[in-house]
mmCIF file of C-alpha atoms in Angstrom:
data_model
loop_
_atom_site.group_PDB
_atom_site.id
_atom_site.type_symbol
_atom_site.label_atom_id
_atom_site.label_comp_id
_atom_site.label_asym_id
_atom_site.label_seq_id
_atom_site.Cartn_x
_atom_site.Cartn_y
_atom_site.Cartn_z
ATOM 1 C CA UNK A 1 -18.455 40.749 4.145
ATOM 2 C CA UNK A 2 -19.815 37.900 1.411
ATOM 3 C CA UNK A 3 -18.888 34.667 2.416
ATOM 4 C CA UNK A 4 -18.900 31.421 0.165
ATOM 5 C CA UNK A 5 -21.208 28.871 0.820
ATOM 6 C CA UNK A 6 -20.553 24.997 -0.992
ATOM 7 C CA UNK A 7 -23.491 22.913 -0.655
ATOM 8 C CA UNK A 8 -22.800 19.060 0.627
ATOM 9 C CA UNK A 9 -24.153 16.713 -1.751
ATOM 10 C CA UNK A 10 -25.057 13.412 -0.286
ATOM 11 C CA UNK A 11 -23.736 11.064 -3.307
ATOM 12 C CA UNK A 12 -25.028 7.461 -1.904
ATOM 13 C CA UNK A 13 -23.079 7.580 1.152
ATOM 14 C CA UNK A 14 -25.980 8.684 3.730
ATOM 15 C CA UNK A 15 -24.045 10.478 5.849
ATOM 16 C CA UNK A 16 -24.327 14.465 5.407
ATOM 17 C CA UNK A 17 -25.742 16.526 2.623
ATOM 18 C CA UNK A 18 -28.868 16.278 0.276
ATOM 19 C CA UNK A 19 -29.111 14.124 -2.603
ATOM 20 C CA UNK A 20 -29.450 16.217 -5.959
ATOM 21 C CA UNK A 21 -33.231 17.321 -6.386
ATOM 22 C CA UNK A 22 -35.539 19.714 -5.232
ATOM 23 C CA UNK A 23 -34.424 20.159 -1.419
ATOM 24 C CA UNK A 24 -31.031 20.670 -2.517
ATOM 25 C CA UNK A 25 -32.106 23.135 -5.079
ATOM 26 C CA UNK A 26 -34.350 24.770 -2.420
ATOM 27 C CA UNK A 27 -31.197 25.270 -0.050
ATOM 28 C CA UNK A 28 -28.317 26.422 -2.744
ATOM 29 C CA UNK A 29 -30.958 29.207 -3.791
ATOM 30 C CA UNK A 30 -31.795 30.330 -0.176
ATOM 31 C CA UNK A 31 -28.207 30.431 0.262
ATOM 32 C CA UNK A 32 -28.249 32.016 -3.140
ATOM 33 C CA UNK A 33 -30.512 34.714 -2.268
ATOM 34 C CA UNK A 34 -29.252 35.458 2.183
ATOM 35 C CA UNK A 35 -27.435 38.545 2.631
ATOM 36 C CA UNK A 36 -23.873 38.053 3.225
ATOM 37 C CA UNK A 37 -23.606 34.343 1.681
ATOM 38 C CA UNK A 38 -22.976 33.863 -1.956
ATOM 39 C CA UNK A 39 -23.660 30.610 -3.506
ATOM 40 C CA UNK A 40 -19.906 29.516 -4.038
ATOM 41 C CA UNK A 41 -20.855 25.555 -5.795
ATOM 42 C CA UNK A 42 -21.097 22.367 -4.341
ATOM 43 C CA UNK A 43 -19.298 19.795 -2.157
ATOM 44 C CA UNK A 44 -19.356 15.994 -3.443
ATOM 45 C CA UNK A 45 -17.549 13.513 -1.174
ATOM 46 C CA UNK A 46 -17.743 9.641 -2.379
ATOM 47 C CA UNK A 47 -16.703 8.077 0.657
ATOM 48 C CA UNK A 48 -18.603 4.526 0.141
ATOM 49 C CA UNK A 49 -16.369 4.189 -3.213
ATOM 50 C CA UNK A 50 -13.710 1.450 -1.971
ATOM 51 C CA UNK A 51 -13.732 -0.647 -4.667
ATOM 52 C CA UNK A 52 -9.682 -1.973 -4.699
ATOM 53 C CA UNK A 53 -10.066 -2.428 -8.902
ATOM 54 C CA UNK A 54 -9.542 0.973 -10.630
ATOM 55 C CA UNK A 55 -12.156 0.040 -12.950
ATOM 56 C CA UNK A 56 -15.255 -0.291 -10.553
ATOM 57 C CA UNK A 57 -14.134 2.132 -8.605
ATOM 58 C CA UNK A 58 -13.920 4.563 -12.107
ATOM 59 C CA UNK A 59 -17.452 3.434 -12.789
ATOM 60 C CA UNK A 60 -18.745 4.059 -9.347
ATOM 61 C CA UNK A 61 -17.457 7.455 -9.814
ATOM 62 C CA UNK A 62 -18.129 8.445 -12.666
ATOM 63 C CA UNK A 63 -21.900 7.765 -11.768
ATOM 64 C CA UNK A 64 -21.424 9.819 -9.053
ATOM 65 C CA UNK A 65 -20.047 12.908 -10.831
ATOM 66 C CA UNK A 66 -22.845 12.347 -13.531
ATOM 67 C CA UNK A 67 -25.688 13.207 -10.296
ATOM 68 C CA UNK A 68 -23.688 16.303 -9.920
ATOM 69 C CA UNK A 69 -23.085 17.293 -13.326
ATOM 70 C CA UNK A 70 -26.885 17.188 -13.787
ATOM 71 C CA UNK A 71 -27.539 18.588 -10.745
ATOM 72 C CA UNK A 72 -24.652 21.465 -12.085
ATOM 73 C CA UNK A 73 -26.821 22.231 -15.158
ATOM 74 C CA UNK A 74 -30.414 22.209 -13.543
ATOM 75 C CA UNK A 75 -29.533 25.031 -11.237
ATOM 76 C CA UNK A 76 -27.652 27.010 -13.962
ATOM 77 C CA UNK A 77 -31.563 26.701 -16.320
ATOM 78 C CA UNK A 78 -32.625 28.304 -13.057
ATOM 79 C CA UNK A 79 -29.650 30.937 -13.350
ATOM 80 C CA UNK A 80 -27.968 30.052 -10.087
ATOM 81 C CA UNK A 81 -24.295 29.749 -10.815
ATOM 82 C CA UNK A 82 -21.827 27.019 -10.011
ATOM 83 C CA UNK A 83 -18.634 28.434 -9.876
ATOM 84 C CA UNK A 84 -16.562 25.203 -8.373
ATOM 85 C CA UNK A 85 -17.448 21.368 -7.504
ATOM 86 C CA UNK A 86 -14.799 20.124 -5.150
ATOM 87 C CA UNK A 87 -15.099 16.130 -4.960
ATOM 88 C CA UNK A 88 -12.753 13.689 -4.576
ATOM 89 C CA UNK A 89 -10.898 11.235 -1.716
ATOM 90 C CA UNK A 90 -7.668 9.208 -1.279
ATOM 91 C CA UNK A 91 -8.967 6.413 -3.292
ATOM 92 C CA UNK A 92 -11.271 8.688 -5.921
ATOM 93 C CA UNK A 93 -8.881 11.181 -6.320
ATOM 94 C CA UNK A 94 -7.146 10.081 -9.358
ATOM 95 C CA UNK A 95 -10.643 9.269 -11.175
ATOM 96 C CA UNK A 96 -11.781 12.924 -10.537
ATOM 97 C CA UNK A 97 -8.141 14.048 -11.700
ATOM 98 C CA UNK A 98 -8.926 12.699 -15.568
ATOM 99 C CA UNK A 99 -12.208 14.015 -15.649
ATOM 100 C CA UNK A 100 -11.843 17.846 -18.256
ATOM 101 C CA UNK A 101 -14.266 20.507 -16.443
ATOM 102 C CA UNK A 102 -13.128 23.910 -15.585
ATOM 103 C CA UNK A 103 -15.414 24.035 -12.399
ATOM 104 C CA UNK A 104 -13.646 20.866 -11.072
ATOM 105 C CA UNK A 105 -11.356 21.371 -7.978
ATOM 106 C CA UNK A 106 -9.721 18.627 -6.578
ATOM 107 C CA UNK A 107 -9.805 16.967 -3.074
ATOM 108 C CA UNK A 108 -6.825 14.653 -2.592
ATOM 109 C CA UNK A 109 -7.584 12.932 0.288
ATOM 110 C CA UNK A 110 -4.469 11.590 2.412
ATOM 111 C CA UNK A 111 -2.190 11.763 -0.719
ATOM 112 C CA UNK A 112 0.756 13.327 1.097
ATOM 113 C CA UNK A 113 0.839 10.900 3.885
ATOM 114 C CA UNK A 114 -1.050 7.722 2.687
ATOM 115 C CA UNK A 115 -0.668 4.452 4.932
ATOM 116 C CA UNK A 116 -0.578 0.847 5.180
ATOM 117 C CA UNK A 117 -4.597 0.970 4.852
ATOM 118 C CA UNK A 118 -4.931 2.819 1.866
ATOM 119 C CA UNK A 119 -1.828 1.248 -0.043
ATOM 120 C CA UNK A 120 -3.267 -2.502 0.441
ATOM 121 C CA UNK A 121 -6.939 -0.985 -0.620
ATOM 122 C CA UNK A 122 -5.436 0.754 -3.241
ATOM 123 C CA UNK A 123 -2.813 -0.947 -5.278
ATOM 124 C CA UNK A 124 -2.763 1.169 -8.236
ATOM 125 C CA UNK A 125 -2.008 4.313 -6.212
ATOM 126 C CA UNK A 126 2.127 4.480 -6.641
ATOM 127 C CA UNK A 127 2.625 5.949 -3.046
ATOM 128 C CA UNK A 128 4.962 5.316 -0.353
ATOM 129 C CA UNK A 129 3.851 6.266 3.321
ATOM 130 C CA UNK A 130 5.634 8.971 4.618
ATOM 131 C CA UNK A 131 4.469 8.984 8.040
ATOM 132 C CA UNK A 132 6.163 6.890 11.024
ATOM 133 C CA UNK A 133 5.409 6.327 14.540
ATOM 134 C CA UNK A 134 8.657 6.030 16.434
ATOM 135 C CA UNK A 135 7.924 3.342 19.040
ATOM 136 C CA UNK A 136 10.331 1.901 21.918
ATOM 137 C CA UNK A 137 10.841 -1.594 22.922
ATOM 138 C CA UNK A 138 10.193 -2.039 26.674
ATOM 139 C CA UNK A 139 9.854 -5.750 27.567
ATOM 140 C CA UNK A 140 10.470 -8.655 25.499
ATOM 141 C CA UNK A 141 7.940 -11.214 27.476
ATOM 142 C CA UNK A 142 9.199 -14.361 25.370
ATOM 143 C CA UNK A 143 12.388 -14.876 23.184
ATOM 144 C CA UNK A 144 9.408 -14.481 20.306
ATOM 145 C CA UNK A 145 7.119 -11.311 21.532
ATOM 146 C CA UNK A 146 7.769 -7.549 21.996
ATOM 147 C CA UNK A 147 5.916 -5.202 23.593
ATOM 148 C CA UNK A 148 5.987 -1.641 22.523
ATOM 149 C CA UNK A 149 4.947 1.548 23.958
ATOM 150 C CA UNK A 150 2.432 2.160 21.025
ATOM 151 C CA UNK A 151 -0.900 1.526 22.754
ATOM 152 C CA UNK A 152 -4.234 3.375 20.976
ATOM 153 C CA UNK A 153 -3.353 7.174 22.579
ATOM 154 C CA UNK A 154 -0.434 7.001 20.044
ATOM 155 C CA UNK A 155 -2.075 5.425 16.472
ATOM 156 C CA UNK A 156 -5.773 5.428 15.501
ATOM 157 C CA UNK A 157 -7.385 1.816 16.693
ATOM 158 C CA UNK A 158 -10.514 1.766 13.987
ATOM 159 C CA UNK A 159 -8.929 -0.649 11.737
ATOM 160 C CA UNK A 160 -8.498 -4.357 12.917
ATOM 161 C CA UNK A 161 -6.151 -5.226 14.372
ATOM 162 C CA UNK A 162 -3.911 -7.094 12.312
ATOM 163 C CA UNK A 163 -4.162 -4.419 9.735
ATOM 164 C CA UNK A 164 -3.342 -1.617 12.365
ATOM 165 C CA UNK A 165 0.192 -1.543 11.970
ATOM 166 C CA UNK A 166 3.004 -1.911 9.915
ATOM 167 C CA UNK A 167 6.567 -2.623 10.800
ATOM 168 C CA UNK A 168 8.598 -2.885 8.015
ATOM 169 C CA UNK A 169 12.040 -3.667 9.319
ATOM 170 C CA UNK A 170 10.628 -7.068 11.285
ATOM 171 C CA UNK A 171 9.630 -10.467 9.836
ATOM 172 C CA UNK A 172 5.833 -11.472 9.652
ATOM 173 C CA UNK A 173 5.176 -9.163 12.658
ATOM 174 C CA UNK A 174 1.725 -9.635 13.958
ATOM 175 C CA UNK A 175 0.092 -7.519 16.898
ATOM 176 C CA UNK A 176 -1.503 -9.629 19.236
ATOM 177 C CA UNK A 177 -2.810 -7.170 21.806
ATOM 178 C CA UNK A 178 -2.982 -3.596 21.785
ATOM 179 C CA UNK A 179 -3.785 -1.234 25.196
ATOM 180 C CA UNK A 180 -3.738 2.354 25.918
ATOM 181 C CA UNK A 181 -0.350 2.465 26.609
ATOM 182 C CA UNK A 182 1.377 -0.862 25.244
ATOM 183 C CA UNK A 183 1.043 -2.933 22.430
ATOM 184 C CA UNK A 184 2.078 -6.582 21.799
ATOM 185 C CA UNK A 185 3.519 -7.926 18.792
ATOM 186 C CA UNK A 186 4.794 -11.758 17.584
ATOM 187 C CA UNK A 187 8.106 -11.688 15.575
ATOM 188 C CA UNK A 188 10.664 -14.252 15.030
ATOM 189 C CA UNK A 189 13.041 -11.173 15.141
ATOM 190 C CA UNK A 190 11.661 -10.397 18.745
ATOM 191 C CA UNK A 191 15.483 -11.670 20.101
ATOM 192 C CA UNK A 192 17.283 -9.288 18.483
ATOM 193 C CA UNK A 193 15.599 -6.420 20.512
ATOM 194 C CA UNK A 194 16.408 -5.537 23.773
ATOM 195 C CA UNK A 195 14.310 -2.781 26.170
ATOM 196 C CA UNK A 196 15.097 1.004 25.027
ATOM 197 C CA UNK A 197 15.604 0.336 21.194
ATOM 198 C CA UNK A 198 13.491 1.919 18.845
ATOM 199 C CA UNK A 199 11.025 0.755 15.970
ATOM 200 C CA UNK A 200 9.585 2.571 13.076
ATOM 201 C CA UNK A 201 5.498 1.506 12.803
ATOM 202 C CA UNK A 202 3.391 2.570 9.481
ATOM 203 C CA UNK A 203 -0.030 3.301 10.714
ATOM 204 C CA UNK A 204 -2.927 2.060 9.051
ATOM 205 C CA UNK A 205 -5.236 4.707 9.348
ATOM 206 C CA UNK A 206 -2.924 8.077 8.915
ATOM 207 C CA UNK A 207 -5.456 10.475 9.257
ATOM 208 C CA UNK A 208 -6.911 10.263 13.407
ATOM 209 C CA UNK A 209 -3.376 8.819 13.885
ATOM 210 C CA UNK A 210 -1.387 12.001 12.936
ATOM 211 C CA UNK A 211 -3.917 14.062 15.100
ATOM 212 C CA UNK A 212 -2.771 12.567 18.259
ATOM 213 C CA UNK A 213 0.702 14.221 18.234
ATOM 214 C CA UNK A 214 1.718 17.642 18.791
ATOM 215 C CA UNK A 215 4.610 17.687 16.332
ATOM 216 C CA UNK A 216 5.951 16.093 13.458
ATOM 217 C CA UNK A 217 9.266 15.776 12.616
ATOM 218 C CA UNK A 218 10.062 15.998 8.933
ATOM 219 C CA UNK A 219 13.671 13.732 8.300
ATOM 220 C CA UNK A 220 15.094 14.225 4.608
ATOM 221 C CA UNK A 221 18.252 11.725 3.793
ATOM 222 C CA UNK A 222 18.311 10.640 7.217
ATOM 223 C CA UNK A 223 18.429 13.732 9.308
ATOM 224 C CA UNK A 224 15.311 15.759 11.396
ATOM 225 C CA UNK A 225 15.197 18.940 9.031
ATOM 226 C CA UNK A 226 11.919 20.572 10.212
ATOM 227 C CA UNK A 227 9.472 20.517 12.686
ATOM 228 C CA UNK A 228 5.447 20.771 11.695
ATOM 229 C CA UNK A 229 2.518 21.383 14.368
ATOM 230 C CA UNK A 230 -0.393 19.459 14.370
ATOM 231 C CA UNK A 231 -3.078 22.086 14.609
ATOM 232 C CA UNK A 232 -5.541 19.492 14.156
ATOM 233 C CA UNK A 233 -4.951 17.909 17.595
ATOM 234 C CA UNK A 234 -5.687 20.811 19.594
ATOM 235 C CA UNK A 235 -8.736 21.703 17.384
ATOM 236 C CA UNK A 236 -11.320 23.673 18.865
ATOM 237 C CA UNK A 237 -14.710 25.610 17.620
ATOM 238 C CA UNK A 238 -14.792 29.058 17.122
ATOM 239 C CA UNK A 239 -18.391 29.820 16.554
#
């Protein structure tokens, strides 16, 4: 059995991989040359491009595909092949998808999902969240607060915290406290709720969020069509 090995290029962000040069070609020929790995390309993740303009973040990434187009062509002088460069993210992905190279495969990032994060970071990506947290009112402390049983075991709690949630059916909602169990939020609409009714919440993070159900349940025109596992939250190693 040959397996295919990408190598991680580090591409500014510091956080795994080598920057192009001559520890990363060291590695991709050692990889090159073990019995039962074959060299299969290389791995470029841009996760420090955030730029909300399309045009720096274009220009950040095009510098960054530039390192690994270079890097691309020194190891092929040294007749180590590069079959594929996967690269891309939620925000870079549409930058990658213009660029012409056969070797090119694209990463997408959180495309299917998206969220409340990405689409204010991102205005010129045309997507609509798809994912909702169904949430339940269970007190209504004053005739302006609710609090919802939504607490941080239910959505991911890494981005602030007014930017943690979206509800799009209330007015000028803002979360004012969030627990394990319960969250908080101010609405002028908070009187028209009443304990047991339901609220739809957009996360802002998608990603850890949907990994802390079991299921999802997939609703076309208004009706529960399908049912999806979340592999992802009951992830485990297997070597």
């Amino acid at each position: 059995m040959v397996v295919d090995v990408l190598l991680d290029l580090d591409s500014g962000q510091q956080r795994t991989g080598l920057p192009p040069g001559d520890r990363a070609t060291a590695l991709y020929h050692q990889i090159s040359n073990s019995p039962g790995l074959r060299a299969g390309g290389l791995h470029l993740y841009d996760g420090q491009n955030h730029q909300t303009h399309l045009d720096d973040r274009t220009e950040a990434v095009l510098q960054c595909w530039a390192l690994a187009d270079a890097f691309r062509n020194q190891l092929e002088k040294k007749d180590l092949r590069v079959p594929r460069i996967i690269a891309g993210g939620t925000g870079t992905f549409p930058v990658y998808a213009a660029i012409d190279d056969s070797v090119l495969e694209l990463s997408p990032g959180t495309n299917t999902f998206f969220d409340a994060g990405y689409g204010e970071l991102y205005p010129d990506l045309d997507y609509v969240p798809a994912l909702r947290i169904l949430t339940r009112v269970i007190s209504r402390p004053t005739r302006e607060t609710l609090t919802l049983d939504l607490g941080y075991k239910a959505c991911a709690s890494d981005p602030a915290l007014s930017k943690r949630l979206g509800f799009p059916s209330l007015t000028g909602p803002e979360v004012i406290l969030q627990n394990e169990e319960h969250l908080v939020l101010q609405t002028p609409d908070a009187h028209r709720y009443q304990p047991g009714d339901t609220l739809l919440a957009i996360p802002g993070h998608v990603c850890p969020t949907s990994a802390l159900h079991k299921e999802a349940l997939v609703i076309d025109d208004g009706c529960i069509v399908d049912t999806w596992p979340v592999s992802a939250r009951d992830r485990w190693l297997t070597v």
